[in-house]
Amino acid sequence: MANAAIKTVIALLRQATPSAREAARRDQAFDRRWGTDTSRQIGMNALDFPTALKKGSFHYQASGAHILDETIMVAGIDPADFTFIDYGCGKGRIVLLAAAKPFARAIGVEYSALLTEIAQANSVAFAIRGGATLVPEFWQGNAADYVPPEGPLFCYLYNSFGAEILAGCLDRLEAAKASDPARRILLAYINPQFGDLVAARSCWRESAPGYDIRVFECVADQP
């Protein structure tokens, strides 16, 4: 109980900093411009997650638009060459922005049916106001069960879940690489709490570091 109270106080203090207030203003401006609902936070207890998955997942909080630009710059890619996948996409803001780049495809993966429904509604509002001509796609379910599509992949993860689900996602991506060794598969991990778990796997090489961003590329397994 005491730990929870301390975490709450720390979170409130962080929200009170000038940079946090400026980020909140940018988030609200995004929603006003596009008629979307992406900035309002939703706690884990309010989401439709089974108890077992709640322990390995984190509350919804949207990524700022600048973070996608920074990850693309750090990775050094041309978005048009890749399918974008946001693992734990929440209300879909980053998927909308990926569609506007545009990536070849923009896909959001989200366990919560509630958040997926909101993301789909946001996609419609974004398109109506001219945000993107590419239609985002959303897949609802456990990210560890998601089978990635064919072709080059740029995967985006904002620390949405814990080590167990992350390991399942990496298994799927490694299998995708094994089925087509010529294609590129990159993972941009923001706020990389379990980044060392990725680095420890033989199929992954860290290709570029950035501030609070680690970019890994899936390569052929080493003997």
PDB file of C-alpha atoms in Angstrom:
ATOM      1  CA  MET A   1       0.000   0.000   0.000  1.00  0.00           C
ATOM      2  CA  ALA A   2       2.808   2.367   0.912  1.00  0.00           C
ATOM      3  CA  ASN A   3       4.630   1.627  -2.366  1.00  0.00           C
ATOM      4  CA  ALA A   4       1.494   2.427  -4.364  1.00  0.00           C
ATOM      5  CA  ALA A   5       1.107   5.739  -2.515  1.00  0.00           C
ATOM      6  CA  ILE A   6       4.742   6.648  -3.171  1.00  0.00           C
ATOM      7  CA  LYS A   7       4.360   5.849  -6.894  1.00  0.00           C
ATOM      8  CA  THR A   8       1.236   8.029  -7.039  1.00  0.00           C
ATOM      9  CA  VAL A   9       3.050  10.962  -5.434  1.00  0.00           C
ATOM     10  CA  ILE A  10       6.012  10.568  -7.814  1.00  0.00           C
ATOM     11  CA  ALA A  11       3.668  10.463 -10.828  1.00  0.00           C
ATOM     12  CA  LEU A  12       1.882  13.622  -9.670  1.00  0.00           C
ATOM     13  CA  LEU A  13       5.190  15.448  -9.165  1.00  0.00           C
ATOM     14  CA  ARG A  14       6.327  14.480 -12.665  1.00  0.00           C
ATOM     15  CA  GLN A  15       3.063  15.766 -14.142  1.00  0.00           C
ATOM     16  CA  ALA A  16       3.684  19.108 -12.442  1.00  0.00           C
ATOM     17  CA  THR A  17       7.039  19.796 -14.139  1.00  0.00           C
ATOM     18  CA  PRO A  18       7.145  22.453 -16.897  1.00  0.00           C
ATOM     19  CA  SER A  19       8.093  19.876 -19.535  1.00  0.00           C
ATOM     20  CA  ALA A  20       5.214  17.606 -18.508  1.00  0.00           C
ATOM     21  CA  ARG A  21       2.737  20.500 -18.645  1.00  0.00           C
ATOM     22  CA  GLU A  22       4.012  21.469 -22.110  1.00  0.00           C
ATOM     23  CA  ALA A  23       3.655  17.863 -23.298  1.00  0.00           C
ATOM     24  CA  ALA A  24       0.081  17.796 -21.966  1.00  0.00           C
ATOM     25  CA  ARG A  25      -0.714  20.988 -23.883  1.00  0.00           C
ATOM     26  CA  ARG A  26       0.677  19.469 -27.102  1.00  0.00           C
ATOM     27  CA  ASP A  27      -1.379  16.320 -26.541  1.00  0.00           C
ATOM     28  CA  GLN A  28      -4.576  18.309 -26.053  1.00  0.00           C
ATOM     29  CA  ALA A  29      -3.816  20.435 -29.127  1.00  0.00           C
ATOM     30  CA  PHE A  30      -3.465  17.243 -31.191  1.00  0.00           C
ATOM     31  CA  ASP A  31      -6.924  16.065 -30.124  1.00  0.00           C
ATOM     32  CA  ARG A  32      -8.504  19.470 -30.756  1.00  0.00           C
ATOM     33  CA  ARG A  33      -7.018  19.612 -34.251  1.00  0.00           C
ATOM     34  CA  TRP A  34      -8.078  16.134 -35.330  1.00  0.00           C
ATOM     35  CA  GLY A  35     -11.223  15.565 -33.275  1.00  0.00           C
ATOM     36  CA  THR A  36      -9.662  12.535 -31.600  1.00  0.00           C
ATOM     37  CA  ASP A  37      -9.450  11.131 -28.078  1.00  0.00           C
ATOM     38  CA  THR A  38      -5.817  10.117 -27.581  1.00  0.00           C
ATOM     39  CA  SER A  39      -4.438  12.109 -24.638  1.00  0.00           C
ATOM     40  CA  ARG A  40      -6.800  11.134 -21.806  1.00  0.00           C
ATOM     41  CA  GLN A  41      -5.032   8.556 -19.624  1.00  0.00           C
ATOM     42  CA  ILE A  42      -6.758   5.355 -18.563  1.00  0.00           C
ATOM     43  CA  GLY A  43      -5.501   3.353 -15.591  1.00  0.00           C
ATOM     44  CA  MET A  44      -4.949  -0.380 -15.871  1.00  0.00           C
ATOM     45  CA  ASN A  45      -7.786  -1.120 -13.436  1.00  0.00           C
ATOM     46  CA  ALA A  46     -10.247   0.577 -15.794  1.00  0.00           C
ATOM     47  CA  LEU A  47      -9.253  -1.568 -18.776  1.00  0.00           C
ATOM     48  CA  ASP A  48     -10.739  -4.884 -19.848  1.00  0.00           C
ATOM     49  CA  PHE A  49      -7.649  -6.973 -19.039  1.00  0.00           C
ATOM     50  CA  PRO A  50      -7.767 -10.311 -17.215  1.00  0.00           C
ATOM     51  CA  THR A  51      -5.943 -10.274 -13.892  1.00  0.00           C
ATOM     52  CA  ALA A  52      -3.088 -12.421 -15.202  1.00  0.00           C
ATOM     53  CA  LEU A  53      -2.314  -9.949 -18.011  1.00  0.00           C
ATOM     54  CA  LYS A  54      -2.691  -6.870 -15.824  1.00  0.00           C
ATOM     55  CA  LYS A  55       0.418  -7.953 -13.932  1.00  0.00           C
ATOM     56  CA  GLY A  56       2.453  -7.917 -17.148  1.00  0.00           C
ATOM     57  CA  SER A  57       1.062  -4.746 -18.709  1.00  0.00           C
ATOM     58  CA  PHE A  58       1.218  -1.025 -18.004  1.00  0.00           C
ATOM     59  CA  HIS A  59      -1.422   1.726 -17.993  1.00  0.00           C
ATOM     60  CA  TYR A  60      -2.321   3.556 -21.198  1.00  0.00           C
ATOM     61  CA  GLN A  61      -0.491   6.791 -21.939  1.00  0.00           C
ATOM     62  CA  ALA A  62      -0.114   8.190 -25.447  1.00  0.00           C
ATOM     63  CA  SER A  63       3.294   8.757 -27.033  1.00  0.00           C
ATOM     64  CA  GLY A  64       4.035  12.320 -28.089  1.00  0.00           C
ATOM     65  CA  ALA A  65       4.140  12.963 -31.830  1.00  0.00           C
ATOM     66  CA  HIS A  66       7.794  14.028 -31.629  1.00  0.00           C
ATOM     67  CA  ILE A  67       8.787  10.558 -30.376  1.00  0.00           C
ATOM     68  CA  LEU A  68       7.854   8.875 -33.668  1.00  0.00           C
ATOM     69  CA  ASP A  69       9.948  11.408 -35.595  1.00  0.00           C
ATOM     70  CA  GLU A  70      12.867  10.794 -33.255  1.00  0.00           C
ATOM     71  CA  THR A  71      12.680   7.000 -33.574  1.00  0.00           C
ATOM     72  CA  ILE A  72      12.655   7.236 -37.381  1.00  0.00           C
ATOM     73  CA  MET A  73      15.662   9.555 -37.264  1.00  0.00           C
ATOM     74  CA  VAL A  74      17.583   7.319 -34.833  1.00  0.00           C
ATOM     75  CA  ALA A  75      16.814   4.213 -36.917  1.00  0.00           C
ATOM     76  CA  GLY A  76      17.751   5.984 -40.155  1.00  0.00           C
ATOM     77  CA  ILE A  77      14.951   4.472 -42.234  1.00  0.00           C
ATOM     78  CA  ASP A  78      12.656   5.570 -45.040  1.00  0.00           C
ATOM     79  CA  PRO A  79       9.126   4.896 -43.692  1.00  0.00           C
ATOM     80  CA  ALA A  80       7.818   4.071 -47.173  1.00  0.00           C
ATOM     81  CA  ASP A  81       9.987   0.934 -47.176  1.00  0.00           C
ATOM     82  CA  PHE A  82       8.448  -0.553 -44.010  1.00  0.00           C
ATOM     83  CA  THR A  83       5.225  -1.781 -42.450  1.00  0.00           C
ATOM     84  CA  PHE A  84       4.804  -0.056 -39.090  1.00  0.00           C
ATOM     85  CA  ILE A  85       3.598  -2.062 -36.073  1.00  0.00           C
ATOM     86  CA  ASP A  86       2.830  -0.421 -32.726  1.00  0.00           C
ATOM     87  CA  TYR A  87       2.791  -3.067 -29.988  1.00  0.00           C
ATOM     88  CA  GLY A  88       0.374  -1.899 -27.303  1.00  0.00           C
ATOM     89  CA  CYS A  89      -1.036   0.905 -29.451  1.00  0.00           C
ATOM     90  CA  GLY A  90      -3.691   2.035 -26.969  1.00  0.00           C
ATOM     91  CA  LYS A  91      -5.903   4.680 -28.566  1.00  0.00           C
ATOM     92  CA  GLY A  92      -3.804   4.621 -31.712  1.00  0.00           C
ATOM     93  CA  ARG A  93      -2.184   8.056 -31.890  1.00  0.00           C
ATOM     94  CA  ILE A  94       1.207   6.781 -33.072  1.00  0.00           C
ATOM     95  CA  VAL A  95      -0.486   4.494 -35.620  1.00  0.00           C
ATOM     96  CA  LEU A  96      -2.328   7.517 -37.019  1.00  0.00           C
ATOM     97  CA  LEU A  97       0.925   9.454 -37.275  1.00  0.00           C
ATOM     98  CA  ALA A  98       2.649   6.471 -38.910  1.00  0.00           C
ATOM     99  CA  ALA A  99      -0.126   6.362 -41.503  1.00  0.00           C
ATOM    100  CA  ALA A 100       0.482  10.055 -42.207  1.00  0.00           C
ATOM    101  CA  LYS A 101       4.237   9.586 -42.892  1.00  0.00           C
ATOM    102  CA  PRO A 102       3.242   7.377 -44.697  1.00  0.00           C
ATOM    103  CA  PHE A 103       4.620   3.935 -43.913  1.00  0.00           C
ATOM    104  CA  ALA A 104       3.644   1.204 -46.386  1.00  0.00           C
ATOM    105  CA  ARG A 105       1.136  -0.026 -43.785  1.00  0.00           C
ATOM    106  CA  ALA A 106       0.347   1.192 -40.266  1.00  0.00           C
ATOM    107  CA  ILE A 107      -0.830  -1.454 -37.790  1.00  0.00           C
ATOM    108  CA  GLY A 108      -1.763  -1.155 -34.136  1.00  0.00           C
ATOM    109  CA  VAL A 109      -1.743  -4.197 -31.846  1.00  0.00           C
ATOM    110  CA  GLU A 110      -3.747  -3.835 -28.644  1.00  0.00           C
ATOM    111  CA  TYR A 111      -5.163  -6.268 -26.089  1.00  0.00           C
ATOM    112  CA  SER A 112      -7.966  -4.042 -24.782  1.00  0.00           C
ATOM    113  CA  ALA A 113     -11.153  -4.195 -26.852  1.00  0.00           C
ATOM    114  CA  LEU A 114     -12.134  -0.821 -25.328  1.00  0.00           C
ATOM    115  CA  LEU A 115      -8.927   0.882 -26.461  1.00  0.00           C
ATOM    116  CA  THR A 116      -9.079  -0.787 -29.883  1.00  0.00           C
ATOM    117  CA  GLU A 117     -12.595   0.566 -30.386  1.00  0.00           C
ATOM    118  CA  ILE A 118     -11.427   4.066 -29.449  1.00  0.00           C
ATOM    119  CA  ALA A 119      -8.413   3.738 -31.792  1.00  0.00           C
ATOM    120  CA  GLN A 120     -10.676   2.783 -34.695  1.00  0.00           C
ATOM    121  CA  ALA A 121     -12.941   5.773 -34.012  1.00  0.00           C
ATOM    122  CA  ASN A 122      -9.870   8.023 -33.834  1.00  0.00           C
ATOM    123  CA  SER A 123      -8.739   6.650 -37.197  1.00  0.00           C
ATOM    124  CA  VAL A 124     -12.038   7.667 -38.777  1.00  0.00           C
ATOM    125  CA  ALA A 125     -11.901  11.174 -37.259  1.00  0.00           C
ATOM    126  CA  PHE A 126      -8.269  11.605 -38.344  1.00  0.00           C
ATOM    127  CA  ALA A 127      -9.075  10.612 -41.925  1.00  0.00           C
ATOM    128  CA  ILE A 128     -12.153  12.846 -42.133  1.00  0.00           C
ATOM    129  CA  ARG A 129     -10.044  15.881 -41.225  1.00  0.00           C
ATOM    130  CA  GLY A 130      -7.342  14.963 -43.741  1.00  0.00           C
ATOM    131  CA  GLY A 131      -4.756  13.536 -41.359  1.00  0.00           C
ATOM    132  CA  ALA A 132      -3.841  10.604 -43.621  1.00  0.00           C
ATOM    133  CA  THR A 133      -5.014   8.841 -46.756  1.00  0.00           C
ATOM    134  CA  LEU A 134      -3.530   5.495 -45.672  1.00  0.00           C
ATOM    135  CA  VAL A 135      -6.094   3.587 -43.602  1.00  0.00           C
ATOM    136  CA  PRO A 136      -4.597   2.312 -40.307  1.00  0.00           C
ATOM    137  CA  GLU A 137      -5.234  -1.290 -39.294  1.00  0.00           C
ATOM    138  CA  PHE A 138      -5.879  -2.572 -35.783  1.00  0.00           C
ATOM    139  CA  TRP A 139      -5.507  -6.074 -34.361  1.00  0.00           C
ATOM    140  CA  GLN A 140      -7.041  -6.835 -30.972  1.00  0.00           C
ATOM    141  CA  GLY A 141      -5.529  -9.532 -28.755  1.00  0.00           C
ATOM    142  CA  ASN A 142      -2.443 -10.522 -26.793  1.00  0.00           C
ATOM    143  CA  ALA A 143       0.600  -9.013 -28.532  1.00  0.00           C
ATOM    144  CA  ALA A 144       2.519 -12.251 -27.952  1.00  0.00           C
ATOM    145  CA  ASP A 145       0.017 -14.024 -30.229  1.00  0.00           C
ATOM    146  CA  TYR A 146       0.207 -11.534 -33.092  1.00  0.00           C
ATOM    147  CA  VAL A 147       1.707 -12.963 -36.301  1.00  0.00           C
ATOM    148  CA  PRO A 148       3.536 -10.152 -38.153  1.00  0.00           C
ATOM    149  CA  PRO A 149       2.805  -9.580 -41.861  1.00  0.00           C
ATOM    150  CA  GLU A 150       5.254 -10.198 -44.691  1.00  0.00           C
ATOM    151  CA  GLY A 151       7.868  -7.690 -45.826  1.00  0.00           C
ATOM    152  CA  PRO A 152      10.175  -5.295 -43.942  1.00  0.00           C
ATOM    153  CA  LEU A 153       8.895  -4.339 -40.478  1.00  0.00           C
ATOM    154  CA  PHE A 154       9.481  -1.332 -38.247  1.00  0.00           C
ATOM    155  CA  CYS A 155       8.158  -2.278 -34.808  1.00  0.00           C
ATOM    156  CA  TYR A 156       7.457   0.358 -32.176  1.00  0.00           C
ATOM    157  CA  LEU A 157       7.166  -0.414 -28.464  1.00  0.00           C
ATOM    158  CA  TYR A 158       6.639   2.176 -25.758  1.00  0.00           C
ATOM    159  CA  ASN A 159       7.213  -0.118 -22.758  1.00  0.00           C
ATOM    160  CA  SER A 160       3.631  -1.348 -23.007  1.00  0.00           C
ATOM    161  CA  PHE A 161       4.115  -4.661 -21.230  1.00  0.00           C
ATOM    162  CA  GLY A 162       6.491  -6.814 -19.234  1.00  0.00           C
ATOM    163  CA  ALA A 163       9.162  -9.359 -20.000  1.00  0.00           C
ATOM    164  CA  GLU A 164       6.897 -12.362 -20.620  1.00  0.00           C
ATOM    165  CA  ILE A 165       4.761 -10.726 -23.316  1.00  0.00           C
ATOM    166  CA  LEU A 166       7.830  -9.056 -24.814  1.00  0.00           C
ATOM    167  CA  ALA A 167       9.529 -12.443 -25.119  1.00  0.00           C
ATOM    168  CA  GLY A 168       6.500 -13.787 -26.976  1.00  0.00           C
ATOM    169  CA  CYS A 169       6.620 -10.863 -29.417  1.00  0.00           C
ATOM    170  CA  LEU A 170      10.327 -11.419 -30.024  1.00  0.00           C
ATOM    171  CA  ASP A 171       9.692 -15.127 -30.682  1.00  0.00           C
ATOM    172  CA  ARG A 172       7.163 -14.191 -33.380  1.00  0.00           C
ATOM    173  CA  LEU A 173       9.470 -11.641 -34.974  1.00  0.00           C
ATOM    174  CA  GLU A 174      12.390 -14.074 -34.984  1.00  0.00           C
ATOM    175  CA  ALA A 175      10.205 -16.701 -36.668  1.00  0.00           C
ATOM    176  CA  ALA A 176       9.195 -14.100 -39.266  1.00  0.00           C
ATOM    177  CA  LYS A 177      12.865 -13.318 -39.935  1.00  0.00           C
ATOM    178  CA  ALA A 178      13.702 -17.034 -40.241  1.00  0.00           C
ATOM    179  CA  SER A 179      10.945 -17.479 -42.832  1.00  0.00           C
ATOM    180  CA  ASP A 180      12.388 -14.648 -44.959  1.00  0.00           C
ATOM    181  CA  PRO A 181      16.006 -13.898 -43.961  1.00  0.00           C
ATOM    182  CA  ALA A 182      16.384 -11.176 -46.599  1.00  0.00           C
ATOM    183  CA  ARG A 183      13.851  -8.821 -45.087  1.00  0.00           C
ATOM    184  CA  ARG A 184      14.659  -6.255 -42.408  1.00  0.00           C
ATOM    185  CA  ILE A 185      12.930  -6.311 -39.029  1.00  0.00           C
ATOM    186  CA  LEU A 186      13.659  -3.446 -36.640  1.00  0.00           C
ATOM    187  CA  LEU A 187      12.402  -2.812 -33.124  1.00  0.00           C
ATOM    188  CA  ALA A 188      12.364   0.717 -31.708  1.00  0.00           C
ATOM    189  CA  TYR A 189      11.987   0.349 -27.944  1.00  0.00           C
ATOM    190  CA  ILE A 190      11.124   3.576 -26.125  1.00  0.00           C
ATOM    191  CA  ASN A 191      11.536   3.794 -22.353  1.00  0.00           C
ATOM    192  CA  PRO A 192      13.251   0.397 -22.693  1.00  0.00           C
ATOM    193  CA  GLN A 193      12.739  -1.124 -19.263  1.00  0.00           C
ATOM    194  CA  PHE A 194      13.499  -4.594 -20.640  1.00  0.00           C
ATOM    195  CA  GLY A 195      15.972  -3.552 -23.332  1.00  0.00           C
ATOM    196  CA  ASP A 196      18.649  -5.843 -21.987  1.00  0.00           C
ATOM    197  CA  LEU A 197      16.301  -8.794 -22.510  1.00  0.00           C
ATOM    198  CA  VAL A 198      16.283  -7.984 -26.244  1.00  0.00           C
ATOM    199  CA  ALA A 199      20.044  -7.418 -26.351  1.00  0.00           C
ATOM    200  CA  ALA A 200      20.685 -10.775 -24.689  1.00  0.00           C
ATOM    201  CA  ARG A 201      18.974 -12.722 -27.471  1.00  0.00           C
ATOM    202  CA  SER A 202      21.308 -13.960 -30.207  1.00  0.00           C
ATOM    203  CA  CYS A 203      19.002 -12.884 -33.053  1.00  0.00           C
ATOM    204  CA  TRP A 204      19.097  -9.196 -32.142  1.00  0.00           C
ATOM    205  CA  ARG A 205      21.761  -6.542 -32.641  1.00  0.00           C
ATOM    206  CA  GLU A 206      21.507  -3.012 -31.283  1.00  0.00           C
ATOM    207  CA  SER A 207      21.822  -0.828 -34.353  1.00  0.00           C
ATOM    208  CA  ALA A 208      21.400   2.648 -32.911  1.00  0.00           C
ATOM    209  CA  PRO A 209      21.107   4.215 -29.454  1.00  0.00           C
ATOM    210  CA  GLY A 210      19.180   7.398 -28.737  1.00  0.00           C
ATOM    211  CA  TYR A 211      17.931   9.278 -25.694  1.00  0.00           C
ATOM    212  CA  ASP A 212      15.626   6.788 -23.949  1.00  0.00           C
ATOM    213  CA  ILE A 213      15.347   4.886 -27.251  1.00  0.00           C
ATOM    214  CA  ARG A 214      17.058   1.626 -28.179  1.00  0.00           C
ATOM    215  CA  VAL A 215      16.809   0.402 -31.766  1.00  0.00           C
ATOM    216  CA  PHE A 216      17.457  -3.286 -32.440  1.00  0.00           C
ATOM    217  CA  GLU A 217      17.561  -5.220 -35.705  1.00  0.00           C
ATOM    218  CA  CYS A 218      16.721  -8.898 -36.048  1.00  0.00           C
ATOM    219  CA  VAL A 219      19.555 -10.725 -37.803  1.00  0.00           C
ATOM    220  CA  ALA A 220      20.351 -14.317 -38.702  1.00  0.00           C
ATOM    221  CA  ASP A 221      20.925 -16.371 -35.570  1.00  0.00           C
ATOM    222  CA  GLN A 222      24.542 -17.009 -34.721  1.00  0.00           C
ATOM    223  CA  PRO A 223      25.786 -20.597 -34.178  1.00  0.00           C
TER     224      PRO A 223
END
